[in-house]
Amino acid sequence: MVSPAIALAFLPLLVTLIIRYRYYFVLFYRAVLVRIVQDCLTGLSREERAFQYVLTNATPGDPDSILDAFDQWCSKVEFISNIGPKKGLVLDKLLKENCPLTVLELGAHCGYSTVRIARSLSIGARLYSVEMDERNALVAEKIIRLAGFDDDTVELIVSPSDEVIPRLREDFGVERLDFVFMDHWKRCYLPDLQLLEGSGLLGEGTVILADNVIFPGAPNFLRHVKKSGLYEYRVHRATLEYIRGIRDGMAELVYLGVK
């Protein structure tokens, strides 16, 4: 049994650790513990609970209202790792500056970023949104249609990204991607980027925006970007969505073409 004197000696260290990592404890509580409890109490997934909140509090056909409802739910009720309103401004700015006609989203999740992208597209532009989880894709489909976007603007593809990318030209008629947004599994960032490089779908000036490259992090992806010589790049420093105090960032790449 540990003596009181030894326990007391470790108390300052424990307090220091709690203070230093307090935001990570908050994230664990909101993202894991609350989710487990609510899953048991409601019998619904976290994404389905988010949809119910949006359906009750947002205006159908109004993308801004739907995003605002999502942000309220993620800030005040339960945590979901959407791009969020602050980092979302970077996405909005890049879409406005580049006016892409063909956009690929890897990781629709529950449709937040899909709606954010779709509302910024010009007439005639098309978004291909990929989500491998069927249950999440059902929620994303409802959110996308609730926001007022039809199949002509947003096509939701329910399949793993590494299976979709090689089929984009043959199955979906995509000849070039103007903009790619990556927000799926971070371990998939590098292999999917390499698939895109080998697909012939990236053209000079194609913009790729990858979220969460600092936390949880995508070090192999960033290392490849830096060493390949295929991109101009920068990292937009930020904090994790809906949780202040945890550093994060988004990598913005501009494809230079094969030298």
PDB file of C-alpha atoms in Angstrom:
ATOM      1  CA  MET A   1       0.000   0.000   0.000  1.00  0.00           C
ATOM      2  CA  VAL A   2       1.332   3.451  -0.929  1.00  0.00           C
ATOM      3  CA  SER A   3       2.114   5.565   2.100  1.00  0.00           C
ATOM      4  CA  PRO A   4       0.497   9.013   2.470  1.00  0.00           C
ATOM      5  CA  ALA A   5       3.934  10.642   2.299  1.00  0.00           C
ATOM      6  CA  ILE A   6       4.733   9.091  -1.094  1.00  0.00           C
ATOM      7  CA  ALA A   7       1.276   9.958  -2.441  1.00  0.00           C
ATOM      8  CA  LEU A   8       1.699  13.534  -1.235  1.00  0.00           C
ATOM      9  CA  ALA A   9       5.094  13.749  -2.952  1.00  0.00           C
ATOM     10  CA  PHE A  10       3.466  12.902  -6.306  1.00  0.00           C
ATOM     11  CA  LEU A  11       0.601  15.368  -5.837  1.00  0.00           C
ATOM     12  CA  PRO A  12       2.409  18.388  -7.392  1.00  0.00           C
ATOM     13  CA  LEU A  13       3.281  16.280 -10.463  1.00  0.00           C
ATOM     14  CA  LEU A  14      -0.328  15.138 -10.797  1.00  0.00           C
ATOM     15  CA  VAL A  15      -1.624  18.696 -10.525  1.00  0.00           C
ATOM     16  CA  THR A  16       0.912  19.864 -13.128  1.00  0.00           C
ATOM     17  CA  LEU A  17      -0.146  17.144 -15.571  1.00  0.00           C
ATOM     18  CA  ILE A  18      -3.835  17.933 -15.093  1.00  0.00           C
ATOM     19  CA  ILE A  19      -3.234  21.630 -15.756  1.00  0.00           C
ATOM     20  CA  ARG A  20      -0.975  21.020 -18.759  1.00  0.00           C
ATOM     21  CA  TYR A  21      -3.280  18.513 -20.421  1.00  0.00           C
ATOM     22  CA  ARG A  22      -6.622  19.886 -19.226  1.00  0.00           C
ATOM     23  CA  TYR A  23      -7.911  20.509 -22.762  1.00  0.00           C
ATOM     24  CA  TYR A  24      -7.189  16.908 -23.716  1.00  0.00           C
ATOM     25  CA  PHE A  25      -9.147  15.737 -20.668  1.00  0.00           C
ATOM     26  CA  VAL A  26     -12.033  17.931 -21.821  1.00  0.00           C
ATOM     27  CA  LEU A  27     -11.794  16.430 -25.306  1.00  0.00           C
ATOM     28  CA  PHE A  28     -11.792  12.888 -23.897  1.00  0.00           C
ATOM     29  CA  TYR A  29     -14.825  13.673 -21.763  1.00  0.00           C
ATOM     30  CA  ARG A  30     -16.815  15.299 -24.568  1.00  0.00           C
ATOM     31  CA  ALA A  31     -15.777  13.019 -27.436  1.00  0.00           C
ATOM     32  CA  VAL A  32     -15.670   9.652 -25.656  1.00  0.00           C
ATOM     33  CA  LEU A  33     -17.428   9.539 -22.286  1.00  0.00           C
ATOM     34  CA  VAL A  34     -20.464  11.628 -23.239  1.00  0.00           C
ATOM     35  CA  ARG A  35     -20.795   9.690 -26.475  1.00  0.00           C
ATOM     36  CA  ILE A  36     -20.784   6.309 -24.705  1.00  0.00           C
ATOM     37  CA  VAL A  37     -23.451   7.439 -22.241  1.00  0.00           C
ATOM     38  CA  GLN A  38     -25.674   8.965 -24.922  1.00  0.00           C
ATOM     39  CA  ASP A  39     -25.314   5.933 -27.192  1.00  0.00           C
ATOM     40  CA  CYS A  40     -26.615   3.756 -24.357  1.00  0.00           C
ATOM     41  CA  LEU A  41     -29.411   6.133 -23.379  1.00  0.00           C
ATOM     42  CA  THR A  42     -30.743   6.935 -26.856  1.00  0.00           C
ATOM     43  CA  GLY A  43     -29.916   3.892 -28.981  1.00  0.00           C
ATOM     44  CA  LEU A  44     -28.864   6.338 -31.704  1.00  0.00           C
ATOM     45  CA  SER A  45     -25.451   7.132 -33.071  1.00  0.00           C
ATOM     46  CA  ARG A  46     -23.864  10.492 -32.277  1.00  0.00           C
ATOM     47  CA  GLU A  47     -24.320  11.524 -35.914  1.00  0.00           C
ATOM     48  CA  GLU A  48     -28.018  10.611 -35.818  1.00  0.00           C
ATOM     49  CA  ARG A  49     -28.447  12.682 -32.656  1.00  0.00           C
ATOM     50  CA  ALA A  50     -26.765  15.608 -34.396  1.00  0.00           C
ATOM     51  CA  PHE A  51     -29.165  15.268 -37.334  1.00  0.00           C
ATOM     52  CA  GLN A  52     -32.170  15.319 -35.020  1.00  0.00           C
ATOM     53  CA  TYR A  53     -30.904  18.532 -33.447  1.00  0.00           C
ATOM     54  CA  VAL A  54     -30.293  20.143 -36.843  1.00  0.00           C
ATOM     55  CA  LEU A  55     -33.691  19.047 -38.122  1.00  0.00           C
ATOM     56  CA  THR A  56     -35.362  20.661 -35.098  1.00  0.00           C
ATOM     57  CA  ASN A  57     -33.314  23.883 -34.983  1.00  0.00           C
ATOM     58  CA  ALA A  58     -32.377  24.719 -38.588  1.00  0.00           C
ATOM     59  CA  THR A  59     -34.315  26.096 -41.534  1.00  0.00           C
ATOM     60  CA  PRO A  60     -34.648  23.621 -44.432  1.00  0.00           C
ATOM     61  CA  GLY A  61     -33.085  24.898 -47.627  1.00  0.00           C
ATOM     62  CA  ASP A  62     -30.833  27.342 -45.754  1.00  0.00           C
ATOM     63  CA  PRO A  63     -27.218  26.046 -45.651  1.00  0.00           C
ATOM     64  CA  ASP A  64     -26.093  28.807 -43.266  1.00  0.00           C
ATOM     65  CA  SER A  65     -28.822  27.901 -40.778  1.00  0.00           C
ATOM     66  CA  ILE A  66     -27.883  24.226 -40.948  1.00  0.00           C
ATOM     67  CA  LEU A  67     -24.196  24.961 -40.343  1.00  0.00           C
ATOM     68  CA  ASP A  68     -25.080  27.251 -37.429  1.00  0.00           C
ATOM     69  CA  ALA A  69     -27.214  24.519 -35.851  1.00  0.00           C
ATOM     70  CA  PHE A  70     -24.380  22.028 -36.279  1.00  0.00           C
ATOM     71  CA  ASP A  71     -21.922  24.421 -34.653  1.00  0.00           C
ATOM     72  CA  GLN A  72     -24.260  24.966 -31.705  1.00  0.00           C
ATOM     73  CA  TRP A  73     -24.700  21.234 -31.187  1.00  0.00           C
ATOM     74  CA  CYS A  74     -20.963  20.492 -31.455  1.00  0.00           C
ATOM     75  CA  SER A  75     -20.071  23.368 -29.121  1.00  0.00           C
ATOM     76  CA  LYS A  76     -22.761  22.948 -26.473  1.00  0.00           C
ATOM     77  CA  VAL A  77     -24.085  19.386 -26.648  1.00  0.00           C
ATOM     78  CA  GLU A  78     -21.659  16.783 -28.021  1.00  0.00           C
ATOM     79  CA  PHE A  79     -18.327  16.931 -29.810  1.00  0.00           C
ATOM     80  CA  ILE A  80     -18.011  15.965 -33.478  1.00  0.00           C
ATOM     81  CA  SER A  81     -14.820  16.541 -35.415  1.00  0.00           C
ATOM     82  CA  ASN A  82     -16.187  18.720 -38.203  1.00  0.00           C
ATOM     83  CA  ILE A  83     -13.966  21.380 -39.742  1.00  0.00           C
ATOM     84  CA  GLY A  84     -15.893  23.906 -37.617  1.00  0.00           C
ATOM     85  CA  PRO A  85     -16.576  27.609 -38.139  1.00  0.00           C
ATOM     86  CA  LYS A  86     -13.055  29.009 -37.634  1.00  0.00           C
ATOM     87  CA  LYS A  87     -11.085  26.657 -39.860  1.00  0.00           C
ATOM     88  CA  GLY A  88     -14.101  26.644 -42.145  1.00  0.00           C
ATOM     89  CA  LEU A  89     -13.298  30.255 -43.039  1.00  0.00           C
ATOM     90  CA  VAL A  90     -10.045  29.056 -44.625  1.00  0.00           C
ATOM     91  CA  LEU A  91     -12.008  26.561 -46.720  1.00  0.00           C
ATOM     92  CA  ASP A  92     -14.534  29.246 -47.687  1.00  0.00           C
ATOM     93  CA  LYS A  93     -11.771  31.646 -48.735  1.00  0.00           C
ATOM     94  CA  LEU A  94      -9.970  29.102 -50.918  1.00  0.00           C
ATOM     95  CA  LEU A  95     -13.192  28.085 -52.645  1.00  0.00           C
ATOM     96  CA  LYS A  96     -14.064  31.716 -53.326  1.00  0.00           C
ATOM     97  CA  GLU A  97     -10.586  32.477 -54.691  1.00  0.00           C
ATOM     98  CA  ASN A  98     -10.327  29.404 -56.930  1.00  0.00           C
ATOM     99  CA  CYS A  99     -13.939  28.942 -58.117  1.00  0.00           C
ATOM    100  CA  PRO A 100     -13.492  25.191 -58.712  1.00  0.00           C
ATOM    101  CA  LEU A 101     -15.800  23.349 -61.094  1.00  0.00           C
ATOM    102  CA  THR A 102     -15.003  19.818 -59.916  1.00  0.00           C
ATOM    103  CA  VAL A 103     -14.422  19.163 -56.218  1.00  0.00           C
ATOM    104  CA  LEU A 104     -13.604  15.938 -54.397  1.00  0.00           C
ATOM    105  CA  GLU A 105     -14.285  15.569 -50.681  1.00  0.00           C
ATOM    106  CA  LEU A 106     -12.714  12.625 -48.866  1.00  0.00           C
ATOM    107  CA  GLY A 107     -14.652  12.101 -45.642  1.00  0.00           C
ATOM    108  CA  ALA A 108     -18.190  13.464 -45.717  1.00  0.00           C
ATOM    109  CA  HIS A 109     -18.850  12.146 -42.203  1.00  0.00           C
ATOM    110  CA  CYS A 110     -22.265  13.637 -41.325  1.00  0.00           C
ATOM    111  CA  GLY A 111     -22.359  16.273 -44.082  1.00  0.00           C
ATOM    112  CA  TYR A 112     -21.155  19.452 -42.350  1.00  0.00           C
ATOM    113  CA  SER A 113     -18.189  20.145 -44.618  1.00  0.00           C
ATOM    114  CA  THR A 114     -20.151  18.890 -47.628  1.00  0.00           C
ATOM    115  CA  VAL A 115     -22.753  21.607 -47.091  1.00  0.00           C
ATOM    116  CA  ARG A 116     -20.030  24.175 -46.405  1.00  0.00           C
ATOM    117  CA  ILE A 117     -18.352  23.361 -49.729  1.00  0.00           C
ATOM    118  CA  ALA A 118     -21.562  23.099 -51.737  1.00  0.00           C
ATOM    119  CA  ARG A 119     -22.851  26.519 -50.648  1.00  0.00           C
ATOM    120  CA  SER A 120     -19.661  28.121 -52.044  1.00  0.00           C
ATOM    121  CA  LEU A 121     -19.761  26.464 -55.462  1.00  0.00           C
ATOM    122  CA  SER A 122     -20.605  28.404 -58.595  1.00  0.00           C
ATOM    123  CA  ILE A 123     -23.451  27.391 -60.905  1.00  0.00           C
ATOM    124  CA  GLY A 124     -22.538  24.268 -62.838  1.00  0.00           C
ATOM    125  CA  ALA A 125     -19.889  23.109 -60.380  1.00  0.00           C
ATOM    126  CA  ARG A 126     -20.077  19.602 -58.944  1.00  0.00           C
ATOM    127  CA  LEU A 127     -18.967  18.053 -55.667  1.00  0.00           C
ATOM    128  CA  TYR A 128     -18.145  14.355 -55.306  1.00  0.00           C
ATOM    129  CA  SER A 129     -18.255  13.507 -51.613  1.00  0.00           C
ATOM    130  CA  VAL A 130     -16.864  10.165 -50.420  1.00  0.00           C
ATOM    131  CA  GLU A 131     -17.849   8.477 -47.146  1.00  0.00           C
ATOM    132  CA  MET A 132     -17.049   4.846 -46.370  1.00  0.00           C
ATOM    133  CA  ASP A 133     -19.282   4.449 -43.284  1.00  0.00           C
ATOM    134  CA  GLU A 134     -22.788   3.581 -44.469  1.00  0.00           C
ATOM    135  CA  ARG A 135     -24.510   4.746 -41.297  1.00  0.00           C
ATOM    136  CA  ASN A 136     -22.768   8.125 -41.395  1.00  0.00           C
ATOM    137  CA  ALA A 137     -23.481   8.393 -45.119  1.00  0.00           C
ATOM    138  CA  LEU A 138     -27.223   8.058 -44.447  1.00  0.00           C
ATOM    139  CA  VAL A 139     -27.022  11.028 -42.097  1.00  0.00           C
ATOM    140  CA  ALA A 140     -24.881  13.009 -44.547  1.00  0.00           C
ATOM    141  CA  GLU A 141     -27.394  12.362 -47.330  1.00  0.00           C
ATOM    142  CA  LYS A 142     -30.223  13.745 -45.188  1.00  0.00           C
ATOM    143  CA  ILE A 143     -28.197  16.818 -44.203  1.00  0.00           C
ATOM    144  CA  ILE A 144     -27.171  17.532 -47.800  1.00  0.00           C
ATOM    145  CA  ARG A 145     -30.738  17.298 -49.095  1.00  0.00           C
ATOM    146  CA  LEU A 146     -32.089  19.256 -46.105  1.00  0.00           C
ATOM    147  CA  ALA A 147     -29.714  22.058 -47.108  1.00  0.00           C
ATOM    148  CA  GLY A 148     -31.291  22.091 -50.564  1.00  0.00           C
ATOM    149  CA  PHE A 149     -28.564  20.480 -52.679  1.00  0.00           C
ATOM    150  CA  ASP A 150     -29.584  17.868 -55.241  1.00  0.00           C
ATOM    151  CA  ASP A 151     -27.641  15.153 -57.068  1.00  0.00           C
ATOM    152  CA  ASP A 152     -26.639  17.574 -59.801  1.00  0.00           C
ATOM    153  CA  THR A 153     -24.602  19.573 -57.284  1.00  0.00           C
ATOM    154  CA  VAL A 154     -23.527  16.945 -54.736  1.00  0.00           C
ATOM    155  CA  GLU A 155     -23.003  13.263 -55.455  1.00  0.00           C
ATOM    156  CA  LEU A 156     -22.449  11.194 -52.321  1.00  0.00           C
ATOM    157  CA  ILE A 157     -20.342   8.081 -52.937  1.00  0.00           C
ATOM    158  CA  VAL A 158     -20.508   5.429 -50.223  1.00  0.00           C
ATOM    159  CA  SER A 159     -17.265   3.494 -50.541  1.00  0.00           C
ATOM    160  CA  PRO A 160     -13.667   3.534 -49.251  1.00  0.00           C
ATOM    161  CA  SER A 161     -11.622   6.364 -50.737  1.00  0.00           C
ATOM    162  CA  ASP A 162      -8.909   4.059 -52.076  1.00  0.00           C
ATOM    163  CA  GLU A 163     -11.549   2.286 -54.147  1.00  0.00           C
ATOM    164  CA  VAL A 164     -13.229   5.461 -55.399  1.00  0.00           C
ATOM    165  CA  ILE A 165     -10.187   7.450 -56.557  1.00  0.00           C
ATOM    166  CA  PRO A 166      -9.091   4.969 -59.267  1.00  0.00           C
ATOM    167  CA  ARG A 167     -12.689   4.852 -60.585  1.00  0.00           C
ATOM    168  CA  LEU A 168     -13.404   8.583 -60.758  1.00  0.00           C
ATOM    169  CA  ARG A 169     -12.602   8.897 -64.449  1.00  0.00           C
ATOM    170  CA  GLU A 170     -14.254   5.689 -65.648  1.00  0.00           C
ATOM    171  CA  ASP A 171     -17.319   5.561 -63.395  1.00  0.00           C
ATOM    172  CA  PHE A 172     -18.020   9.255 -62.797  1.00  0.00           C
ATOM    173  CA  GLY A 173     -16.588  10.949 -65.873  1.00  0.00           C
ATOM    174  CA  VAL A 174     -14.124  13.107 -63.930  1.00  0.00           C
ATOM    175  CA  GLU A 175     -11.285  14.359 -66.128  1.00  0.00           C
ATOM    176  CA  ARG A 176      -9.681  16.819 -63.721  1.00  0.00           C
ATOM    177  CA  LEU A 177     -10.065  17.771 -60.087  1.00  0.00           C
ATOM    178  CA  ASP A 178      -9.854  21.481 -59.334  1.00  0.00           C
ATOM    179  CA  PHE A 179     -10.124  21.173 -55.552  1.00  0.00           C
ATOM    180  CA  VAL A 180      -9.730  18.324 -53.058  1.00  0.00           C
ATOM    181  CA  PHE A 181     -10.723  18.480 -49.390  1.00  0.00           C
ATOM    182  CA  MET A 182      -9.343  15.731 -47.145  1.00  0.00           C
ATOM    183  CA  ASP A 183     -10.903  15.122 -43.734  1.00  0.00           C
ATOM    184  CA  HIS A 184     -11.143  11.338 -43.423  1.00  0.00           C
ATOM    185  CA  TRP A 185      -8.854   8.895 -41.615  1.00  0.00           C
ATOM    186  CA  LYS A 186      -5.475  10.611 -41.229  1.00  0.00           C
ATOM    187  CA  ARG A 187      -3.595   7.398 -42.032  1.00  0.00           C
ATOM    188  CA  CYS A 188      -5.267   7.522 -45.458  1.00  0.00           C
ATOM    189  CA  TYR A 189      -4.007  11.009 -46.333  1.00  0.00           C
ATOM    190  CA  LEU A 190      -0.682   9.900 -47.817  1.00  0.00           C
ATOM    191  CA  PRO A 191      -1.828   6.796 -49.754  1.00  0.00           C
ATOM    192  CA  ASP A 192      -4.833   8.681 -51.115  1.00  0.00           C
ATOM    193  CA  LEU A 193      -2.663  11.631 -52.144  1.00  0.00           C
ATOM    194  CA  GLN A 194      -0.361   9.227 -53.964  1.00  0.00           C
ATOM    195  CA  LEU A 195      -3.373   7.640 -55.664  1.00  0.00           C
ATOM    196  CA  LEU A 196      -4.466  11.083 -56.809  1.00  0.00           C
ATOM    197  CA  GLU A 197      -0.961  11.830 -58.094  1.00  0.00           C
ATOM    198  CA  GLY A 198      -0.979   8.633 -60.123  1.00  0.00           C
ATOM    199  CA  SER A 199      -4.534   9.039 -61.388  1.00  0.00           C
ATOM    200  CA  GLY A 200      -3.832  11.898 -63.778  1.00  0.00           C
ATOM    201  CA  LEU A 201      -6.717  13.839 -62.217  1.00  0.00           C
ATOM    202  CA  LEU A 202      -4.539  16.521 -60.637  1.00  0.00           C
ATOM    203  CA  GLY A 203      -3.702  19.413 -62.930  1.00  0.00           C
ATOM    204  CA  GLU A 204      -1.415  22.358 -62.513  1.00  0.00           C
ATOM    205  CA  GLY A 205      -3.035  24.618 -59.948  1.00  0.00           C
ATOM    206  CA  THR A 206      -5.232  21.964 -58.327  1.00  0.00           C
ATOM    207  CA  VAL A 207      -5.725  22.913 -54.660  1.00  0.00           C
ATOM    208  CA  ILE A 208      -5.709  20.270 -51.917  1.00  0.00           C
ATOM    209  CA  LEU A 209      -6.748  21.197 -48.385  1.00  0.00           C
ATOM    210  CA  ALA A 210      -6.127  18.642 -45.624  1.00  0.00           C
ATOM    211  CA  ASP A 211      -7.580  19.135 -42.145  1.00  0.00           C
ATOM    212  CA  ASN A 212      -6.128  18.008 -38.781  1.00  0.00           C
ATOM    213  CA  VAL A 213      -2.539  17.639 -39.973  1.00  0.00           C
ATOM    214  CA  ILE A 214      -1.254  18.738 -36.532  1.00  0.00           C
ATOM    215  CA  PHE A 215      -3.798  16.993 -34.294  1.00  0.00           C
ATOM    216  CA  PRO A 216      -4.342  14.060 -34.517  1.00  0.00           C
ATOM    217  CA  GLY A 217      -1.651  14.666 -37.145  1.00  0.00           C
ATOM    218  CA  ALA A 218      -0.494  13.330 -40.511  1.00  0.00           C
ATOM    219  CA  PRO A 219       3.324  13.439 -40.337  1.00  0.00           C
ATOM    220  CA  ASN A 220       3.986  11.051 -43.230  1.00  0.00           C
ATOM    221  CA  PHE A 221       1.653  13.064 -45.444  1.00  0.00           C
ATOM    222  CA  LEU A 222       3.439  16.319 -44.598  1.00  0.00           C
ATOM    223  CA  ARG A 223       6.858  14.715 -45.079  1.00  0.00           C
ATOM    224  CA  HIS A 224       5.876  13.546 -48.566  1.00  0.00           C
ATOM    225  CA  VAL A 225       4.496  16.954 -49.489  1.00  0.00           C
ATOM    226  CA  LYS A 226       7.719  18.651 -48.452  1.00  0.00           C
ATOM    227  CA  LYS A 227      10.054  16.201 -50.191  1.00  0.00           C
ATOM    228  CA  SER A 228       8.132  15.460 -53.397  1.00  0.00           C
ATOM    229  CA  GLY A 229       8.645  18.831 -55.043  1.00  0.00           C
ATOM    230  CA  LEU A 230       5.169  18.540 -56.540  1.00  0.00           C
ATOM    231  CA  TYR A 231       3.520  21.223 -54.450  1.00  0.00           C
ATOM    232  CA  GLU A 232       3.614  24.695 -53.120  1.00  0.00           C
ATOM    233  CA  TYR A 233       2.330  24.344 -49.591  1.00  0.00           C
ATOM    234  CA  ARG A 234       1.620  26.099 -46.352  1.00  0.00           C
ATOM    235  CA  VAL A 235       0.082  25.110 -43.019  1.00  0.00           C
ATOM    236  CA  HIS A 236      -2.722  27.257 -41.624  1.00  0.00           C
ATOM    237  CA  ARG A 237      -2.223  27.160 -37.864  1.00  0.00           C
ATOM    238  CA  ALA A 238      -5.388  26.875 -35.788  1.00  0.00           C
ATOM    239  CA  THR A 239      -6.905  25.141 -32.796  1.00  0.00           C
ATOM    240  CA  LEU A 240      -8.966  21.979 -32.820  1.00  0.00           C
ATOM    241  CA  GLU A 241     -12.582  22.602 -33.748  1.00  0.00           C
ATOM    242  CA  TYR A 242     -14.907  23.249 -30.788  1.00  0.00           C
ATOM    243  CA  ILE A 243     -12.056  22.710 -28.269  1.00  0.00           C
ATOM    244  CA  ARG A 244      -9.807  25.648 -27.450  1.00  0.00           C
ATOM    245  CA  GLY A 245      -6.281  25.002 -26.284  1.00  0.00           C
ATOM    246  CA  ILE A 246      -5.377  22.080 -28.587  1.00  0.00           C
ATOM    247  CA  ARG A 247      -3.167  23.135 -31.468  1.00  0.00           C
ATOM    248  CA  ASP A 248      -4.102  21.994 -34.952  1.00  0.00           C
ATOM    249  CA  GLY A 249      -3.610  23.041 -38.545  1.00  0.00           C
ATOM    250  CA  MET A 250      -4.711  22.623 -42.148  1.00  0.00           C
ATOM    251  CA  ALA A 251      -2.290  21.941 -44.992  1.00  0.00           C
ATOM    252  CA  GLU A 252      -2.956  23.869 -48.198  1.00  0.00           C
ATOM    253  CA  LEU A 253      -1.250  22.371 -51.253  1.00  0.00           C
ATOM    254  CA  VAL A 254      -1.123  23.710 -54.793  1.00  0.00           C
ATOM    255  CA  TYR A 255      -0.145  21.052 -57.337  1.00  0.00           C
ATOM    256  CA  LEU A 256       2.669  22.206 -59.625  1.00  0.00           C
ATOM    257  CA  GLY A 257       2.491  19.328 -62.059  1.00  0.00           C
ATOM    258  CA  VAL A 258       5.013  16.588 -62.841  1.00  0.00           C
ATOM    259  CA  LYS A 259       8.457  18.016 -63.562  1.00  0.00           C
TER     260      LYS A 259
END
